[in-house]
Short mmCIF file of C-alpha atoms in Angstrom, two decimals:
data_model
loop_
_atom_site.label_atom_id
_atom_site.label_comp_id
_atom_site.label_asym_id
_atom_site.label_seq_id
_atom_site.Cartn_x
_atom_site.Cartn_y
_atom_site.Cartn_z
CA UNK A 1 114.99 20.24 -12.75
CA UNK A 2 113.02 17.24 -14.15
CA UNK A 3 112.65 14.92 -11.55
CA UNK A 4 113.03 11.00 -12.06
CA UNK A 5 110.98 8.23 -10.62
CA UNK A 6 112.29 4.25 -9.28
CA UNK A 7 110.04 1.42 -9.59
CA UNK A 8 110.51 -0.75 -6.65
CA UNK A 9 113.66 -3.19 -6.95
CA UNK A 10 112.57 -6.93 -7.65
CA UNK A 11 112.18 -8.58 -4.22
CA UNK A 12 110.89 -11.15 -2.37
CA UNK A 13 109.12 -13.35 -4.44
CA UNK A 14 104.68 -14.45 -4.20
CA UNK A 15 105.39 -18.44 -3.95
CA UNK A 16 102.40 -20.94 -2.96
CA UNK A 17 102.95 -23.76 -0.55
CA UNK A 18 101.96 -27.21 -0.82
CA UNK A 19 103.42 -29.47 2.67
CA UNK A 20 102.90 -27.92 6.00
CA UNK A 21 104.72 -24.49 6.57
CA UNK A 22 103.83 -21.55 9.11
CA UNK A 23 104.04 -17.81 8.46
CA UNK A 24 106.81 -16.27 10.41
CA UNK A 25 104.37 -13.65 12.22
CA UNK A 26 100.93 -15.04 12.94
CA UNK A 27 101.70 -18.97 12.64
CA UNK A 28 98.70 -19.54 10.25
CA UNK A 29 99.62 -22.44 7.67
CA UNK A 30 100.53 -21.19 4.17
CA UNK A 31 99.47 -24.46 3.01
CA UNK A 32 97.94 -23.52 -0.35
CA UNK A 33 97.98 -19.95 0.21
CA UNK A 34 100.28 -17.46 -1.06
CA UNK A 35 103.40 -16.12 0.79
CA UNK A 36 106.29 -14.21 0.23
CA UNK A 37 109.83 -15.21 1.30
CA UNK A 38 111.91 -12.72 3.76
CA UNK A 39 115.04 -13.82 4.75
CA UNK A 40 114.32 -14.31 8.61
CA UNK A 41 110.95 -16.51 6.85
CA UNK A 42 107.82 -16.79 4.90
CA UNK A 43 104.97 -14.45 5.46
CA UNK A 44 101.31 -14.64 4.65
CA UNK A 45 100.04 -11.56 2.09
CA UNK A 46 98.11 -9.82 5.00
CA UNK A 47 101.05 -10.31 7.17
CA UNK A 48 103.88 -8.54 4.85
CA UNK A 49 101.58 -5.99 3.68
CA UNK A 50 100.97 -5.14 7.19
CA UNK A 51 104.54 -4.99 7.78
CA UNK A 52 107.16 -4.41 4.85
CA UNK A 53 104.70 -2.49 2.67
CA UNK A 54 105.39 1.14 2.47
CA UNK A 55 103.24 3.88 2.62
CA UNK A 56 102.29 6.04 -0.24
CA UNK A 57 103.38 9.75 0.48
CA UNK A 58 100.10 11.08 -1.36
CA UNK A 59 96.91 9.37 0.16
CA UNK A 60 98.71 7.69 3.65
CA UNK A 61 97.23 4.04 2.58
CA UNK A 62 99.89 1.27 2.35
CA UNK A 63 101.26 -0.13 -1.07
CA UNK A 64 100.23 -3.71 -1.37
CA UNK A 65 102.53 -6.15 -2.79
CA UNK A 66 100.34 -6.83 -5.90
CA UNK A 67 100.71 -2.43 -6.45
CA UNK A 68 103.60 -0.90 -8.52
CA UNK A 69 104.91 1.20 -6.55
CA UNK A 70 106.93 4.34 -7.63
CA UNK A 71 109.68 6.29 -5.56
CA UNK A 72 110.86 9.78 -5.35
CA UNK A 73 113.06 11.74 -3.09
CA UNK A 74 112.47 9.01 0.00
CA UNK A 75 108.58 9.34 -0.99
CA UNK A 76 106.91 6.19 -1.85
CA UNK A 77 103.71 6.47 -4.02
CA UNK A 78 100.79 3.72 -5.92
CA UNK A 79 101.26 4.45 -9.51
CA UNK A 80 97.92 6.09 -9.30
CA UNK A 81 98.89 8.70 -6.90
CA UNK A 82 101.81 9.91 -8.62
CA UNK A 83 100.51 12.92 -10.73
CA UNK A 84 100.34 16.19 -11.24
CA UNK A 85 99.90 18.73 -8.99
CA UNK A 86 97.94 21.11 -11.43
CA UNK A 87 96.07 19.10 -14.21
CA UNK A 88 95.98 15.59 -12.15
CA UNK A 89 98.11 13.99 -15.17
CA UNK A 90 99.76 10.58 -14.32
CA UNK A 91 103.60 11.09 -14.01
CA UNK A 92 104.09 7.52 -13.60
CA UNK A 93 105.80 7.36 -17.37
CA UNK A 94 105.94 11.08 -18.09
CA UNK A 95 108.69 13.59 -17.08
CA UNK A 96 108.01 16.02 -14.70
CA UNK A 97 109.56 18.66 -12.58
CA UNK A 98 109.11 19.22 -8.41
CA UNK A 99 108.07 22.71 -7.47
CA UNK A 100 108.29 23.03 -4.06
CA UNK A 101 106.51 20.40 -2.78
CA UNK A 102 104.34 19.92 -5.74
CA UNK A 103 104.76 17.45 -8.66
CA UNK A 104 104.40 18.81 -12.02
CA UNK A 105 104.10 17.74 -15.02
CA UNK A 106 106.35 19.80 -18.01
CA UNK A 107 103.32 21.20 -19.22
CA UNK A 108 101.91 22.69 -16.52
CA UNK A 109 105.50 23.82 -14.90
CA UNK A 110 106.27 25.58 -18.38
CA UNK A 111 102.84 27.14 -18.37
CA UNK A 112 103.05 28.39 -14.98
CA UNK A 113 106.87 29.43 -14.44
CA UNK A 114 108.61 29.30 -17.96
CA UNK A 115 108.89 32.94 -19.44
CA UNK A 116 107.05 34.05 -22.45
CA UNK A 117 107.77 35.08 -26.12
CA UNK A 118 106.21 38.54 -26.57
CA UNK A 119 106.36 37.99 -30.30
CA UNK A 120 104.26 34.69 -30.35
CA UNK A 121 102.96 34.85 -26.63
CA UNK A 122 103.68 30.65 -26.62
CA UNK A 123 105.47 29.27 -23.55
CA UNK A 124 109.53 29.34 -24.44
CA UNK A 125 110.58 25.76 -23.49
CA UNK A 126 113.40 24.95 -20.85
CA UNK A 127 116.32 24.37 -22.94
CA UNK A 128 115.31 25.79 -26.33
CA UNK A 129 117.51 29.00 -27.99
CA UNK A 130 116.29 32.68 -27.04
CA UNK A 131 116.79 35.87 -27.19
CA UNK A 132 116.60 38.28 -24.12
CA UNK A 133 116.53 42.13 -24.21
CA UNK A 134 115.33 44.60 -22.25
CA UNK A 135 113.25 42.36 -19.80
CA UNK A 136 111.58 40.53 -22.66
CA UNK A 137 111.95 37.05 -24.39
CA UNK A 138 111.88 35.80 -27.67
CA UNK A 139 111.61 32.72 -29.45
CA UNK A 140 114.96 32.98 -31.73
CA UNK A 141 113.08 32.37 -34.83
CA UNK A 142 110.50 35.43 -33.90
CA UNK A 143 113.01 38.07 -32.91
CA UNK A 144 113.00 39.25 -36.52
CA UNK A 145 114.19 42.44 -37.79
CA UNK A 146 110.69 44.72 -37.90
CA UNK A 147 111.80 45.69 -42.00
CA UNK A 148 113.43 42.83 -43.72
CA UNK A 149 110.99 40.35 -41.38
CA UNK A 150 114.79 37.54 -41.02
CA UNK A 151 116.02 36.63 -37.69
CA UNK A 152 118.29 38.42 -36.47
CA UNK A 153 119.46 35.88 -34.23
CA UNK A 154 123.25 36.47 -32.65
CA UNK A 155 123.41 39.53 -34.75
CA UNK A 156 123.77 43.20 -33.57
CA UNK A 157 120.68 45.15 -33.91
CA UNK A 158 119.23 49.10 -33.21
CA UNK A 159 115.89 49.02 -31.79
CA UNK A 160 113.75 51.98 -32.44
CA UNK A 161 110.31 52.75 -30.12
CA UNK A 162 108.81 48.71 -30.66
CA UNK A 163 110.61 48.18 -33.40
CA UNK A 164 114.09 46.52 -33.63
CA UNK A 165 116.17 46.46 -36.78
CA UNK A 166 118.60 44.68 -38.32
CA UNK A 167 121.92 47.34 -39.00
CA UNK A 168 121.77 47.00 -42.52
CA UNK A 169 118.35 48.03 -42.16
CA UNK A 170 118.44 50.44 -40.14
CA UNK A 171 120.94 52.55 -42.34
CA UNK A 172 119.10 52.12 -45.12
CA UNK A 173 115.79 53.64 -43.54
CA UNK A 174 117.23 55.61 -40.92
CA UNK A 175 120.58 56.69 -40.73
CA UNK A 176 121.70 60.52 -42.15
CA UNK A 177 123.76 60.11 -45.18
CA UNK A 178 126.84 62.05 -46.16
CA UNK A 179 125.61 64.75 -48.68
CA UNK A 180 128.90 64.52 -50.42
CA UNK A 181 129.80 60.40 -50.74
CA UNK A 182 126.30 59.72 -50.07
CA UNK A 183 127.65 57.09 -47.00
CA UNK A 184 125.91 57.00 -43.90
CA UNK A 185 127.88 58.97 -41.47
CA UNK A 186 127.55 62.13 -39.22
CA UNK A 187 127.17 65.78 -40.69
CA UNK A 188 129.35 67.57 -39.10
CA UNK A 189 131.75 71.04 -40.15
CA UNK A 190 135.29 71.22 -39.26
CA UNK A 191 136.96 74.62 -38.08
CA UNK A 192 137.18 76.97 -40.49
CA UNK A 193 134.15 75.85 -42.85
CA UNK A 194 131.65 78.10 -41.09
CA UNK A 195 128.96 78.76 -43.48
CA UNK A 196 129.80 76.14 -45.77
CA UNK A 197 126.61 73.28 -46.25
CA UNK A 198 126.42 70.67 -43.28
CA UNK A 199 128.03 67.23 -44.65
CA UNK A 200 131.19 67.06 -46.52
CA UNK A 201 133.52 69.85 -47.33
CA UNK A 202 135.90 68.96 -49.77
CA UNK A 203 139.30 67.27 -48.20
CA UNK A 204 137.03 67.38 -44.75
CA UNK A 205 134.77 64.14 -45.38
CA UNK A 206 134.84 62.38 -42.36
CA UNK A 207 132.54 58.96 -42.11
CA UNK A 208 131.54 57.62 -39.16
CA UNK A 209 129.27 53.94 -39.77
CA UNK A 210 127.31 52.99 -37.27
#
């Protein structure tokens, strides 16, 4: 399943002090330096990164407050560290899927696990219309009847060796014919015609379409 990503929720806000005020942790002045507000008090930068910043799941270093910082699945990650697995692709804006414990990017996950048309040998997308028979996967568009070369799409067909075939044409090429109403059928004699040619006796046609 694609997986989707959470930019952190607007916070506590960079302000910049100009009377005498203390950060809440070390006590240095933020007189003209830049602090963030926490409800139990204002912090220093050095001091909040040090201890509301989270960590980024992929390369252990913490996410500064001046980083966008992307979440998945309780994982927090620098937008730089959130890629893919295979071909190192930033997923930061891109759709992607989670194999395992690897990030992927569609690409690569179709590539790698997506099934593949043995007409066209190209990668049949997650969510797109095919056809499955036998073990094998088509495209809809490629699983075409091997004589008239249309889709065959929902339709039944008679495959033959490689080949699969539409009904209509596989009557016309294949099927035996009555020699007698010239409709495909099965050549058969009923009891009592011994002798007489195989396909129809007269008042014994029987048809049987495929």
């Amino acid at each position: 399943l694609a997986g989707h990503r959470r930019n952190r929720a607007s916070g506590p806000q960079a302000g910049t002090m100009t009377e005498c005020f203390d950060c809440d942790n070390c006590k240095e002045s933020l007189y003209g330096r830049k602090y963030i507000q926490m409800d139990n008090g204002p912090y220093c930068i050095p001091c909040y990164d040090a201890h509301f910043a989270n960590t980024c799941d992929e390369c252990k270093e913490l996410i500064g407050h001046d980083c966008r910082e992307l979440y998945y699945e309780d994982r927090h990650y620098h937008e730089h560290c959130f890629r893919c697995f295979r071909c190192d692709r930033s997923l930061a804006d891109e759709p992607f899927t989670c194999q395992g414990e690897e990030l992927l990017c569609n690409d690569c996950y179709c590539s790698e696990f997506s099934s593949k048309c043995v007409a066209c040998e190209k990668t049949v997308m997650p969510g797109s219309r095919k056809l499955e028979y036998n073990g094998q996967t088509w495209h809809e568009h490629c699983f075409i009847c091997s004589s008239c070369q249309q889709p065959i799409g929902s339709r039944s067909f008679i495959p033959d060796k490689k080949d699969y075939y539409c009904v209509p044409c596989y009557e016309s090429k294949f099927a035996p014919r009555c020699t007698r109403c010239k409709k495909v059928g099965t050549a058969w004699q009923p009891k009592g015609a011994e002798g007489s040619t195989p396909g129809c006796v007269p008042s014994f046609c029987r048809e049987r379409l495929l």
